[in-house]
Amino acid sequence: MENITFRIRRYDGTNTWVQEYRLPYEKGKTILWALTKIKDEIDPTLNFTSACRHAICGSCGVKVNGHAFLACKTSLDKLLETFDTSVLYFEPLGNYDVVRDLVVDWKPKMEKMKKIKPWLLPSREGSIEEGFRQSKQQFAKISSSTDCILCGICASECGQLAINDGGYLEPFIINKAYRFAVDSRDNAPEEHIRPVLENELWKCIHCMQCVSKCPKEIPLTDEIAYLRKETMKMGEVHNQGARHAYAFYHDVKKWGRLNEMTLPIKTDGMVTTLRKRIPFAYRMIVKGKINPLRLPKAVKGIKGVRKIYQQVEEESKS
Amino acid sequence: MRYAFFPGCTLESAAAELMISTKKVASALGIELIELEGWTCCGATHLQDVDEQLALAINARNIALAEQLNAPLLTVCNTCTLMLRTAKKTLDENLQLKEITNQRLSSANVEYQGTSEVTHLLWALIQDYGLENLRAKVKRPLKGLKVANFYGCHIIRPQEVLGFENHMNPRSMEMVVEALGAESVEFSQRLACCGFHAVFPAEKEVMRLTALNCLSPKKAGAHCIVTPCPLCQMQLDMYQPDAQKGCRDNITMPVLHLPQLIGLALGFEPEELAINRHIVDAIPVLRQHIGVI
C-alpha cells in the first residue's frame, strides 16, 4: 500500500461535507499522527482535539469506519488490517453535539454528570490530620473505575444513548457514580446511586459496546449490574427492570428454565399486560409461538439447582 | 462431530422453529447434537442483576453437565453463548473462584473442571465442520437471494469473552451465507443491538431501534434478514408490527434464523424448517428469489 486515503466529515457550524486527504503509508503510525500531519502539512483548517498523546487526557476520541477510538493509542496498521482497506472514514464521536469538524461539545455531558454528585461525600472516620486511609482491598474496589479518562468513547458507542430522548446517563457518568458508591471513604453511596436509578438505569440494552470499546478496559457492564443490585437492596424492587430480573431468578429456582408465558405478567403486572399485550399475544398464539396451556416442568436435577441457590443465598447473608 | 447441545429457553417456546431447523440441519450435515439433560436457563444477562455469583454457579453447572458427556458445549443463541463463555472465562482465570464455585456445585453433585469448550453453531460450522464441506452439501444454492446478516451483540461483544473474530468487522456470517450461494448485503445496522434485553423497561426506544434495524437492510436492497440469535430474530420479527406503528416508511422485512437459511440451501422446504411460524411471512420472498414451493 502506497497511500492511505482519509475521508473526513467536516462541519463549519452550518454546513457538513466530506473532505478527502491522502498521506503516504508509513508503518507504525497512529490515528493522531495522521490527523496532525494533515493539519500541519495539508489543511490547517481541520479541527480536532488532542493533548497528552499518552492515552491519559482522553481528549482525542474520534470515530473511524463507524467505531470510536482513542486517536493517540490506536495504530493505523490495526485499522487497515481490521477493515481490510486503504480508505478510512473519520467522523466526530457519536451521541455528541458537534462544534467543528471532529470537535464535540462536552458541556451538556458535564452538566448531566453533576446529577450523580461525582465527588466524595466523606465519612466521619477520617480527619484532616489523619487523612482518609484505604486498605489495598478497599482500593482494589475503585482501582479500575478510577482509570476512566473521560474520553467519551463509551458514550459515543452506547446503543441506548443513540435512541434515547436524553434521560439516559452516559456510561462514563454511570462509571463515576459507581466509583464513588463503592469508595470506602464515601459515606453516602445512595446519593450517587439513586440519581442513576432515576435516570433510566434499567434502560441499558446490553449491547456491550461500552465495555468493548473502552480504551481503559473498565468493566462498565459489571458496574451497571452492581448498581442495579444495590438499588434493589435499597428497596427499589417495584420497577419493570427489577421485576424482570427477579422473574428470571425465581423461574430458574422453581423450574430451572424461564417461563416465557408468565414473564410479561411478572414484569408488568396482570393489568398492564392485559391492557398492552393482547394484540401481541394474539398474533403469537395464531402462529403457534406461545401456548397458554403449556405448563412448565422442572428440569432433571432441579433439587441440586435449588441447593446451589440456597448455598449462595446463605453465603450472601453471612 | 459430536456436541453437547444447549438449546436455551426460547427454543422450547417462542422460537421452537429454531429447535426444529437446528435439528434438521445438524442431522443433514452429520453433526450429532446431544441435548444436555437437566440444563437450566443461562440467566440471559438478567440473573446477574440479582446475584452475579448465582449466575456464575448455574452456568458452571451447565458446562459441567457438558463435561460429563466429554463434549464441547454448543449453542444456537448469542446470549447463551455470552453467559456460558463468561462463566468459563471467569472460572478458568480465577482458580480461587473456581474452587468456591465448585464448593457450591458440590451440593448438586457436579464439578466444573474446565474441559469443555463453549461454542456457537456459526463458529462450529466454520472452525470444525469447514465451509468447503458445507458448500459440498448444498443442494439448492441460494443464488439471487440478498441477505442482511444481523450478527447480534452477544456473538461478537465483548471481544475478550467471545473472541472468535474481530468484533469491529466480523465476517463469519458472510462466509457461511456465501457458501450457501446467497449474496450478503452491507447495511449500516449490521453490528447493531436488537434491544431485546430492554424491551420491557425501554419499550419506546427499543421499538425505534427495531424500526431502524429493519429499515437499514431494506434500504440496502436486502430481501431478508438472517441472524444467528433467536432473541434478535424474535425482537425483529415478533415486534415488527409494533415498531411499524411509529414509523412512516414501510419497514417490512422477513427475519430468518441462520439454521433456516442453511436448511433451505440443503434442500428443505420452508414448512419443514417451520418458517411459516414467523410473524412476518418470509415465504413469498423465498418463493420469488430461490423458487421454494
PDB file of C-alpha atoms in Angstrom, chain B:
ATOM      1  CA  MET B   1     -18.700 -34.257  15.142  1.00  0.00           C
ATOM      2  CA  ARG B   2     -20.442 -34.526  18.461  1.00  0.00           C
ATOM      3  CA  TYR B   3     -21.629 -31.711  20.694  1.00  0.00           C
ATOM      4  CA  ALA B   4     -23.405 -31.294  23.994  1.00  0.00           C
ATOM      5  CA  PHE B   5     -26.332 -29.167  22.861  1.00  0.00           C
ATOM      6  CA  PHE B   6     -27.564 -26.258  24.958  1.00  0.00           C
ATOM      7  CA  PRO B   7     -30.822 -25.074  23.338  1.00  0.00           C
ATOM      8  CA  GLY B   8     -31.711 -22.215  25.694  1.00  0.00           C
ATOM      9  CA  CYS B   9     -35.216 -21.398  26.909  1.00  0.00           C
ATOM     10  CA  THR B  10     -36.611 -19.777  23.764  1.00  0.00           C
ATOM     11  CA  LEU B  11     -36.138 -22.909  21.673  1.00  0.00           C
ATOM     12  CA  GLU B  12     -38.770 -24.601  23.819  1.00  0.00           C
ATOM     13  CA  SER B  13     -41.412 -21.956  23.183  1.00  0.00           C
ATOM     14  CA  ALA B  14     -41.440 -18.766  21.121  1.00  0.00           C
ATOM     15  CA  ALA B  15     -38.531 -19.836  18.928  1.00  0.00           C
ATOM     16  CA  ALA B  16     -39.444 -23.529  18.634  1.00  0.00           C
ATOM     17  CA  GLU B  17     -38.830 -23.227  14.889  1.00  0.00           C
ATOM     18  CA  LEU B  18     -35.154 -22.764  15.675  1.00  0.00           C
ATOM     19  CA  MET B  19     -35.098 -26.079  17.519  1.00  0.00           C
ATOM     20  CA  ILE B  20     -36.803 -27.766  14.548  1.00  0.00           C
ATOM     21  CA  SER B  21     -34.467 -26.250  11.950  1.00  0.00           C
ATOM     22  CA  THR B  22     -31.319 -26.760  14.023  1.00  0.00           C
ATOM     23  CA  LYS B  23     -32.055 -30.463  14.487  1.00  0.00           C
ATOM     24  CA  LYS B  24     -32.877 -30.908  10.783  1.00  0.00           C
ATOM     25  CA  VAL B  25     -29.736 -29.131   9.642  1.00  0.00           C
ATOM     26  CA  ALA B  26     -27.463 -30.888  12.131  1.00  0.00           C
ATOM     27  CA  SER B  27     -28.821 -34.250  11.083  1.00  0.00           C
ATOM     28  CA  ALA B  28     -28.434 -33.474   7.370  1.00  0.00           C
ATOM     29  CA  LEU B  29     -24.855 -32.333   7.917  1.00  0.00           C
ATOM     30  CA  GLY B  30     -23.989 -35.353  10.048  1.00  0.00           C
ATOM     31  CA  ILE B  31     -23.482 -33.329  13.218  1.00  0.00           C
ATOM     32  CA  GLU B  32     -24.523 -35.133  16.398  1.00  0.00           C
ATOM     33  CA  LEU B  33     -26.284 -32.925  18.942  1.00  0.00           C
ATOM     34  CA  ILE B  34     -26.870 -34.465  22.364  1.00  0.00           C
ATOM     35  CA  GLU B  35     -29.209 -32.230  24.354  1.00  0.00           C
ATOM     36  CA  LEU B  36     -27.889 -31.718  27.864  1.00  0.00           C
ATOM     37  CA  GLU B  37     -30.158 -33.409  30.345  1.00  0.00           C
ATOM     38  CA  GLY B  38     -31.107 -31.005  33.098  1.00  0.00           C
ATOM     39  CA  TRP B  39     -29.704 -27.803  31.603  1.00  0.00           C
ATOM     40  CA  THR B  40     -31.019 -24.604  33.134  1.00  0.00           C
ATOM     41  CA  CYS B  41     -31.631 -21.127  31.798  1.00  0.00           C
ATOM     42  CA  CYS B  42     -28.354 -19.198  31.425  1.00  0.00           C
ATOM     43  CA  GLY B  43     -29.852 -16.148  33.152  1.00  0.00           C
ATOM     44  CA  ALA B  44     -29.899 -14.226  29.884  1.00  0.00           C
ATOM     45  CA  THR B  45     -27.900 -11.251  31.256  1.00  0.00           C
ATOM     46  CA  HIS B  46     -30.607 -10.597  33.861  1.00  0.00           C
ATOM     47  CA  LEU B  47     -29.764 -13.016  36.645  1.00  0.00           C
ATOM     48  CA  GLN B  48     -26.502 -11.248  37.489  1.00  0.00           C
ATOM     49  CA  ASP B  49     -28.504  -8.123  38.291  1.00  0.00           C
ATOM     50  CA  VAL B  50     -29.855 -10.074  41.264  1.00  0.00           C
ATOM     51  CA  ASP B  51     -26.767 -12.146  42.092  1.00  0.00           C
ATOM     52  CA  GLU B  52     -23.702 -12.499  39.876  1.00  0.00           C
ATOM     53  CA  GLN B  53     -22.330 -15.399  41.920  1.00  0.00           C
ATOM     54  CA  LEU B  54     -25.528 -17.328  41.311  1.00  0.00           C
ATOM     55  CA  ALA B  55     -25.354 -16.613  37.565  1.00  0.00           C
ATOM     56  CA  LEU B  56     -21.790 -17.898  37.604  1.00  0.00           C
ATOM     57  CA  ALA B  57     -22.699 -21.050  39.526  1.00  0.00           C
ATOM     58  CA  ILE B  58     -25.653 -22.104  37.407  1.00  0.00           C
ATOM     59  CA  ASN B  59     -23.646 -21.668  34.205  1.00  0.00           C
ATOM     60  CA  ALA B  60     -20.721 -23.541  35.728  1.00  0.00           C
ATOM     61  CA  ARG B  61     -23.246 -26.330  36.361  1.00  0.00           C
ATOM     62  CA  ASN B  62     -24.390 -26.196  32.717  1.00  0.00           C
ATOM     63  CA  ILE B  63     -20.820 -26.505  31.461  1.00  0.00           C
ATOM     64  CA  ALA B  64     -20.113 -29.250  33.987  1.00  0.00           C
ATOM     65  CA  LEU B  65     -23.018 -31.248  32.505  1.00  0.00           C
ATOM     66  CA  ALA B  66     -21.337 -30.996  29.095  1.00  0.00           C
ATOM     67  CA  GLU B  67     -18.062 -32.130  30.620  1.00  0.00           C
ATOM     68  CA  GLN B  68     -19.817 -35.261  31.848  1.00  0.00           C
ATOM     69  CA  LEU B  69     -20.587 -36.014  28.180  1.00  0.00           C
ATOM     70  CA  ASN B  70     -16.966 -35.312  27.299  1.00  0.00           C
ATOM     71  CA  ALA B  71     -18.064 -32.991  24.512  1.00  0.00           C
ATOM     72  CA  PRO B  72     -17.868 -29.311  23.638  1.00  0.00           C
ATOM     73  CA  LEU B  73     -20.959 -27.314  24.517  1.00  0.00           C
ATOM     74  CA  LEU B  74     -22.793 -25.892  21.509  1.00  0.00           C
ATOM     75  CA  THR B  75     -25.495 -23.238  21.496  1.00  0.00           C
ATOM     76  CA  VAL B  76     -27.579 -21.527  18.826  1.00  0.00           C
ATOM     77  CA  CYS B  77     -28.254 -18.432  20.954  1.00  0.00           C
ATOM     78  CA  ASN B  78     -25.902 -15.460  21.218  1.00  0.00           C
ATOM     79  CA  THR B  79     -26.852 -14.607  24.783  1.00  0.00           C
ATOM     80  CA  CYS B  80     -26.461 -18.193  25.985  1.00  0.00           C
ATOM     81  CA  THR B  81     -23.042 -18.163  24.302  1.00  0.00           C
ATOM     82  CA  LEU B  82     -22.096 -14.979  26.136  1.00  0.00           C
ATOM     83  CA  MET B  83     -23.310 -16.170  29.535  1.00  0.00           C
ATOM     84  CA  LEU B  84     -21.692 -19.591  29.275  1.00  0.00           C
ATOM     85  CA  ARG B  85     -18.401 -18.266  27.936  1.00  0.00           C
ATOM     86  CA  THR B  86     -18.315 -15.531  30.575  1.00  0.00           C
ATOM     87  CA  ALA B  87     -18.673 -18.185  33.268  1.00  0.00           C
ATOM     88  CA  LYS B  88     -15.983 -20.336  31.688  1.00  0.00           C
ATOM     89  CA  LYS B  89     -13.527 -17.461  31.304  1.00  0.00           C
ATOM     90  CA  THR B  90     -14.136 -16.267  34.860  1.00  0.00           C
ATOM     91  CA  LEU B  91     -13.595 -19.722  36.351  1.00  0.00           C
ATOM     92  CA  ASP B  92     -10.635 -20.692  34.178  1.00  0.00           C
ATOM     93  CA  GLU B  93      -8.822 -17.457  35.019  1.00  0.00           C
ATOM     94  CA  ASN B  94      -9.561 -17.417  38.752  1.00  0.00           C
ATOM     95  CA  LEU B  95      -8.686 -20.659  40.467  1.00  0.00           C
ATOM     96  CA  GLN B  96      -9.837 -19.424  43.867  1.00  0.00           C
ATOM     97  CA  LEU B  97     -13.276 -18.580  42.477  1.00  0.00           C
ATOM     98  CA  LYS B  98     -13.327 -21.913  40.668  1.00  0.00           C
ATOM     99  CA  GLU B  99     -12.780 -23.664  43.994  1.00  0.00           C
ATOM    100  CA  ILE B 100     -15.502 -21.622  45.726  1.00  0.00           C
ATOM    101  CA  THR B 101     -17.906 -22.272  42.849  1.00  0.00           C
ATOM    102  CA  ASN B 102     -17.157 -25.983  42.965  1.00  0.00           C
ATOM    103  CA  GLN B 103     -17.998 -25.993  46.672  1.00  0.00           C
ATOM    104  CA  ARG B 104     -21.374 -24.535  45.731  1.00  0.00           C
ATOM    105  CA  LEU B 105     -21.808 -27.057  42.901  1.00  0.00           C
ATOM    106  CA  SER B 106     -20.961 -29.983  45.168  1.00  0.00           C
ATOM    107  CA  SER B 107     -24.421 -29.736  46.740  1.00  0.00           C
ATOM    108  CA  ALA B 108     -25.791 -30.545  43.262  1.00  0.00           C
ATOM    109  CA  ASN B 109     -23.243 -33.362  42.793  1.00  0.00           C
ATOM    110  CA  VAL B 110     -21.490 -31.743  39.852  1.00  0.00           C
ATOM    111  CA  GLU B 111     -17.981 -30.405  39.436  1.00  0.00           C
ATOM    112  CA  TYR B 112     -16.717 -27.820  36.990  1.00  0.00           C
ATOM    113  CA  GLN B 113     -13.341 -28.787  35.564  1.00  0.00           C
ATOM    114  CA  GLY B 114     -12.897 -26.506  32.557  1.00  0.00           C
ATOM    115  CA  THR B 115     -12.515 -29.251  29.964  1.00  0.00           C
ATOM    116  CA  SER B 116     -15.402 -28.431  27.611  1.00  0.00           C
ATOM    117  CA  GLU B 117     -15.209 -25.526  25.200  1.00  0.00           C
ATOM    118  CA  VAL B 118     -18.302 -23.385  24.640  1.00  0.00           C
ATOM    119  CA  THR B 119     -19.088 -22.663  21.025  1.00  0.00           C
ATOM    120  CA  HIS B 120     -21.883 -21.455  18.761  1.00  0.00           C
ATOM    121  CA  LEU B 121     -23.208 -23.281  15.715  1.00  0.00           C
ATOM    122  CA  LEU B 122     -21.999 -20.447  13.463  1.00  0.00           C
ATOM    123  CA  TRP B 123     -18.433 -20.878  14.686  1.00  0.00           C
ATOM    124  CA  ALA B 124     -18.585 -24.661  14.713  1.00  0.00           C
ATOM    125  CA  LEU B 125     -19.587 -24.675  11.044  1.00  0.00           C
ATOM    126  CA  ILE B 126     -16.517 -22.653  10.149  1.00  0.00           C
ATOM    127  CA  GLN B 127     -13.983 -23.962  12.633  1.00  0.00           C
ATOM    128  CA  ASP B 128     -14.952 -27.631  12.990  1.00  0.00           C
ATOM    129  CA  TYR B 129     -17.157 -28.556  10.043  1.00  0.00           C
ATOM    130  CA  GLY B 130     -15.479 -26.458   7.359  1.00  0.00           C
ATOM    131  CA  LEU B 131     -17.012 -24.208   4.740  1.00  0.00           C
ATOM    132  CA  GLU B 132     -15.923 -26.480   1.904  1.00  0.00           C
ATOM    133  CA  ASN B 133     -17.789 -29.394   3.479  1.00  0.00           C
ATOM    134  CA  LEU B 134     -20.822 -27.177   3.943  1.00  0.00           C
ATOM    135  CA  ARG B 135     -20.636 -25.987   0.331  1.00  0.00           C
ATOM    136  CA  ALA B 136     -20.489 -29.616  -0.803  1.00  0.00           C
ATOM    137  CA  LYS B 137     -23.794 -30.331   0.950  1.00  0.00           C
ATOM    138  CA  VAL B 138     -25.691 -27.526  -0.761  1.00  0.00           C
ATOM    139  CA  LYS B 139     -28.490 -28.915  -2.915  1.00  0.00           C
ATOM    140  CA  ARG B 140     -30.318 -25.681  -3.590  1.00  0.00           C
ATOM    141  CA  PRO B 141     -27.825 -22.819  -3.982  1.00  0.00           C
ATOM    142  CA  LEU B 142     -29.483 -19.646  -2.731  1.00  0.00           C
ATOM    143  CA  LYS B 143     -28.416 -17.681  -5.795  1.00  0.00           C
ATOM    144  CA  GLY B 144     -30.397 -14.490  -6.198  1.00  0.00           C
ATOM    145  CA  LEU B 145     -31.245 -14.134  -2.503  1.00  0.00           C
ATOM    146  CA  LYS B 146     -29.881 -10.939  -0.987  1.00  0.00           C
ATOM    147  CA  VAL B 147     -29.307 -11.456   2.713  1.00  0.00           C
ATOM    148  CA  ALA B 148     -28.699  -8.933   5.508  1.00  0.00           C
ATOM    149  CA  ASN B 149     -26.536 -10.576   8.161  1.00  0.00           C
ATOM    150  CA  PHE B 150     -27.634  -9.263  11.548  1.00  0.00           C
ATOM    151  CA  TYR B 151     -24.973 -10.565  13.945  1.00  0.00           C
ATOM    152  CA  GLY B 152     -26.472  -9.519  17.275  1.00  0.00           C
ATOM    153  CA  CYS B 153     -24.290  -8.257  20.091  1.00  0.00           C
ATOM    154  CA  HIS B 154     -23.541 -11.324  22.132  1.00  0.00           C
ATOM    155  CA  ILE B 155     -21.720 -13.267  19.461  1.00  0.00           C
ATOM    156  CA  ILE B 156     -19.145 -10.518  18.921  1.00  0.00           C
ATOM    157  CA  ARG B 157     -19.009  -8.347  22.040  1.00  0.00           C
ATOM    158  CA  PRO B 158     -17.174  -8.264  24.347  1.00  0.00           C
ATOM    159  CA  GLN B 159     -14.259  -9.450  22.246  1.00  0.00           C
ATOM    160  CA  GLU B 160     -12.320 -10.761  25.267  1.00  0.00           C
ATOM    161  CA  VAL B 161     -15.128 -13.226  26.024  1.00  0.00           C
ATOM    162  CA  LEU B 162     -16.376 -14.142  22.542  1.00  0.00           C
ATOM    163  CA  GLY B 163     -13.138 -13.679  20.609  1.00  0.00           C
ATOM    164  CA  PHE B 164     -13.900 -15.814  17.552  1.00  0.00           C
ATOM    165  CA  GLU B 165     -13.322 -12.902  15.187  1.00  0.00           C
ATOM    166  CA  ASN B 166     -12.705  -9.173  15.211  1.00  0.00           C
ATOM    167  CA  HIS B 167     -15.777  -7.579  16.785  1.00  0.00           C
ATOM    168  CA  MET B 168     -15.459  -4.472  14.641  1.00  0.00           C
ATOM    169  CA  ASN B 169     -15.549  -6.286  11.331  1.00  0.00           C
ATOM    170  CA  PRO B 170     -16.764  -9.873  11.722  1.00  0.00           C
ATOM    171  CA  ARG B 171     -17.089 -11.955   8.551  1.00  0.00           C
ATOM    172  CA  SER B 172     -18.316 -15.354   9.775  1.00  0.00           C
ATOM    173  CA  MET B 173     -21.940 -14.809   8.730  1.00  0.00           C
ATOM    174  CA  GLU B 174     -20.875 -13.585   5.307  1.00  0.00           C
ATOM    175  CA  MET B 175     -18.637 -16.633   4.898  1.00  0.00           C
ATOM    176  CA  VAL B 176     -21.442 -19.072   5.697  1.00  0.00           C
ATOM    177  CA  VAL B 177     -24.069 -17.207   3.693  1.00  0.00           C
ATOM    178  CA  GLU B 178     -21.811 -17.059   0.661  1.00  0.00           C
ATOM    179  CA  ALA B 179     -21.028 -20.789   0.991  1.00  0.00           C
ATOM    180  CA  LEU B 180     -24.784 -21.320   0.657  1.00  0.00           C
ATOM    181  CA  GLY B 181     -24.809 -19.334  -2.587  1.00  0.00           C
ATOM    182  CA  ALA B 182     -26.650 -16.271  -1.293  1.00  0.00           C
ATOM    183  CA  GLU B 183     -25.420 -12.698  -1.541  1.00  0.00           C
ATOM    184  CA  SER B 184     -24.576 -10.712   1.592  1.00  0.00           C
ATOM    185  CA  VAL B 185     -25.747  -7.107   1.639  1.00  0.00           C
ATOM    186  CA  GLU B 186     -23.803  -4.430   3.526  1.00  0.00           C
ATOM    187  CA  PHE B 187     -26.036  -2.253   5.709  1.00  0.00           C
ATOM    188  CA  SER B 188     -25.420   0.317   8.424  1.00  0.00           C
ATOM    189  CA  GLN B 189     -27.063  -1.633  11.283  1.00  0.00           C
ATOM    190  CA  ARG B 190     -25.154  -4.858  10.609  1.00  0.00           C
ATOM    191  CA  LEU B 191     -23.498  -4.881  14.044  1.00  0.00           C
ATOM    192  CA  ALA B 192     -26.280  -3.112  15.926  1.00  0.00           C
ATOM    193  CA  CYS B 193     -28.088  -4.310  19.019  1.00  0.00           C
ATOM    194  CA  CYS B 194     -31.655  -5.599  18.623  1.00  0.00           C
ATOM    195  CA  GLY B 195     -32.627  -4.217  22.053  1.00  0.00           C
ATOM    196  CA  PHE B 196     -34.379  -7.414  23.147  1.00  0.00           C
ATOM    197  CA  HIS B 197     -32.998  -7.376  26.681  1.00  0.00           C
ATOM    198  CA  ALA B 198     -34.548  -3.973  27.413  1.00  0.00           C
ATOM    199  CA  VAL B 199     -37.825  -4.357  25.567  1.00  0.00           C
ATOM    200  CA  PHE B 200     -39.794  -4.055  28.810  1.00  0.00           C
ATOM    201  CA  PRO B 201     -38.137  -1.087  30.566  1.00  0.00           C
ATOM    202  CA  ALA B 202     -37.240   0.718  27.328  1.00  0.00           C
ATOM    203  CA  GLU B 203     -40.095  -0.234  25.046  1.00  0.00           C
ATOM    204  CA  LYS B 204     -40.344   3.067  23.183  1.00  0.00           C
ATOM    205  CA  GLU B 205     -36.612   3.186  22.469  1.00  0.00           C
ATOM    206  CA  VAL B 206     -36.387  -0.469  21.501  1.00  0.00           C
ATOM    207  CA  MET B 207     -39.276  -0.133  19.030  1.00  0.00           C
ATOM    208  CA  ARG B 208     -37.417   2.790  17.492  1.00  0.00           C
ATOM    209  CA  LEU B 209     -34.354   0.571  17.230  1.00  0.00           C
ATOM    210  CA  THR B 210     -36.339  -2.286  15.718  1.00  0.00           C
ATOM    211  CA  ALA B 211     -37.673   0.016  13.008  1.00  0.00           C
ATOM    212  CA  LEU B 212     -34.157   1.209  12.250  1.00  0.00           C
ATOM    213  CA  ASN B 213     -32.815  -2.347  12.196  1.00  0.00           C
ATOM    214  CA  CYS B 214     -35.442  -3.373   9.630  1.00  0.00           C
ATOM    215  CA  LEU B 215     -35.281  -0.251   7.529  1.00  0.00           C
ATOM    216  CA  SER B 216     -31.498  -0.195   7.172  1.00  0.00           C
ATOM    217  CA  PRO B 217     -31.222  -3.584   5.371  1.00  0.00           C
ATOM    218  CA  LYS B 218     -34.363  -2.840   3.386  1.00  0.00           C
ATOM    219  CA  LYS B 219     -32.867   0.372   2.025  1.00  0.00           C
ATOM    220  CA  ALA B 220     -29.680  -1.550   1.214  1.00  0.00           C
ATOM    221  CA  GLY B 221     -31.684  -3.897  -1.015  1.00  0.00           C
ATOM    222  CA  ALA B 222     -31.840  -6.998   1.199  1.00  0.00           C
ATOM    223  CA  HIS B 223     -34.666  -9.499   0.672  1.00  0.00           C
ATOM    224  CA  CYS B 224     -34.468 -10.797   4.232  1.00  0.00           C
ATOM    225  CA  ILE B 225     -32.537 -10.550   7.485  1.00  0.00           C
ATOM    226  CA  VAL B 226     -30.689 -13.587   8.813  1.00  0.00           C
ATOM    227  CA  THR B 227     -29.429 -13.813  12.375  1.00  0.00           C
ATOM    228  CA  PRO B 228     -27.567 -16.394  14.471  1.00  0.00           C
ATOM    229  CA  CYS B 229     -29.544 -15.370  17.585  1.00  0.00           C
ATOM    230  CA  PRO B 230     -33.138 -16.324  18.456  1.00  0.00           C
ATOM    231  CA  LEU B 231     -33.512 -13.228  20.620  1.00  0.00           C
ATOM    232  CA  CYS B 232     -32.606 -10.929  17.722  1.00  0.00           C
ATOM    233  CA  GLN B 233     -34.939 -12.915  15.473  1.00  0.00           C
ATOM    234  CA  MET B 234     -37.781 -12.602  17.980  1.00  0.00           C
ATOM    235  CA  GLN B 235     -37.217  -8.897  18.518  1.00  0.00           C
ATOM    236  CA  LEU B 236     -37.072  -8.063  14.822  1.00  0.00           C
ATOM    237  CA  ASP B 237     -39.898 -10.389  13.791  1.00  0.00           C
ATOM    238  CA  MET B 238     -42.412 -10.554  16.672  1.00  0.00           C
ATOM    239  CA  TYR B 239     -42.259  -6.851  17.466  1.00  0.00           C
ATOM    240  CA  GLN B 240     -42.102  -5.658  13.847  1.00  0.00           C
ATOM    241  CA  PRO B 241     -45.829  -4.788  13.721  1.00  0.00           C
ATOM    242  CA  ASP B 242     -45.408  -2.687  16.895  1.00  0.00           C
ATOM    243  CA  ALA B 243     -42.296  -0.986  15.520  1.00  0.00           C
ATOM    244  CA  GLN B 244     -44.127  -0.262  12.262  1.00  0.00           C
ATOM    245  CA  LYS B 245     -46.707   1.831  14.120  1.00  0.00           C
ATOM    246  CA  GLY B 246     -44.149   4.503  14.955  1.00  0.00           C
ATOM    247  CA  CYS B 247     -42.574   4.621  11.521  1.00  0.00           C
ATOM    248  CA  ARG B 248     -43.733   6.346   8.316  1.00  0.00           C
ATOM    249  CA  ASP B 249     -41.715   4.096   5.986  1.00  0.00           C
ATOM    250  CA  ASN B 250     -42.779   0.538   5.372  1.00  0.00           C
ATOM    251  CA  ILE B 251     -40.244  -1.470   7.375  1.00  0.00           C
ATOM    252  CA  THR B 252     -41.490  -4.967   6.444  1.00  0.00           C
ATOM    253  CA  MET B 253     -38.565  -7.388   6.478  1.00  0.00           C
ATOM    254  CA  PRO B 254     -38.728 -11.176   6.890  1.00  0.00           C
ATOM    255  CA  VAL B 255     -36.293 -12.427   9.524  1.00  0.00           C
ATOM    256  CA  LEU B 256     -34.819 -15.934   9.354  1.00  0.00           C
ATOM    257  CA  HIS B 257     -32.802 -17.944  11.840  1.00  0.00           C
ATOM    258  CA  LEU B 258     -29.400 -18.966  10.495  1.00  0.00           C
ATOM    259  CA  PRO B 259     -30.228 -22.729  10.550  1.00  0.00           C
ATOM    260  CA  GLN B 260     -33.363 -21.987   8.499  1.00  0.00           C
ATOM    261  CA  LEU B 261     -31.275 -20.370   5.772  1.00  0.00           C
ATOM    262  CA  ILE B 262     -28.842 -23.272   5.853  1.00  0.00           C
ATOM    263  CA  GLY B 263     -31.760 -25.712   5.725  1.00  0.00           C
ATOM    264  CA  LEU B 264     -33.145 -24.033   2.613  1.00  0.00           C
ATOM    265  CA  ALA B 265     -29.776 -24.451   0.901  1.00  0.00           C
ATOM    266  CA  LEU B 266     -29.690 -28.098   1.978  1.00  0.00           C
ATOM    267  CA  GLY B 267     -32.944 -28.598   0.095  1.00  0.00           C
ATOM    268  CA  PHE B 268     -35.574 -28.473   2.849  1.00  0.00           C
ATOM    269  CA  GLU B 269     -38.825 -26.674   2.162  1.00  0.00           C
ATOM    270  CA  PRO B 270     -39.891 -23.702   4.352  1.00  0.00           C
ATOM    271  CA  GLU B 271     -42.538 -25.689   6.232  1.00  0.00           C
ATOM    272  CA  GLU B 272     -40.017 -28.374   7.169  1.00  0.00           C
ATOM    273  CA  LEU B 273     -37.950 -25.614   8.758  1.00  0.00           C
ATOM    274  CA  ALA B 274     -41.052 -24.070  10.373  1.00  0.00           C
ATOM    275  CA  ILE B 275     -40.525 -20.803   8.513  1.00  0.00           C
ATOM    276  CA  ASN B 276     -44.318 -20.493   8.430  1.00  0.00           C
ATOM    277  CA  ARG B 277     -44.206 -19.777  12.195  1.00  0.00           C
ATOM    278  CA  HIS B 278     -42.756 -16.306  11.718  1.00  0.00           C
ATOM    279  CA  ILE B 279     -44.901 -13.232  12.247  1.00  0.00           C
ATOM    280  CA  VAL B 280     -43.588 -11.567   9.089  1.00  0.00           C
ATOM    281  CA  ASP B 281     -44.194 -14.014   6.268  1.00  0.00           C
ATOM    282  CA  ALA B 282     -40.853 -14.919   4.665  1.00  0.00           C
ATOM    283  CA  ILE B 283     -42.220 -17.447   2.201  1.00  0.00           C
ATOM    284  CA  PRO B 284     -43.210 -15.044  -0.647  1.00  0.00           C
ATOM    285  CA  VAL B 285     -39.662 -13.662  -0.741  1.00  0.00           C
ATOM    286  CA  LEU B 286     -38.184 -17.160  -0.758  1.00  0.00           C
ATOM    287  CA  ARG B 287     -40.612 -18.240  -3.464  1.00  0.00           C
ATOM    288  CA  GLN B 288     -39.692 -15.266  -5.598  1.00  0.00           C
ATOM    289  CA  HIS B 289     -35.926 -15.476  -5.261  1.00  0.00           C
ATOM    290  CA  ILE B 290     -34.986 -19.103  -4.718  1.00  0.00           C
ATOM    291  CA  GLY B 291     -38.037 -20.909  -6.018  1.00  0.00           C
ATOM    292  CA  VAL B 292     -39.186 -22.744  -2.904  1.00  0.00           C
ATOM    293  CA  ILE B 293     -42.631 -24.351  -3.059  1.00  0.00           C
TER     294      ILE B 293
END
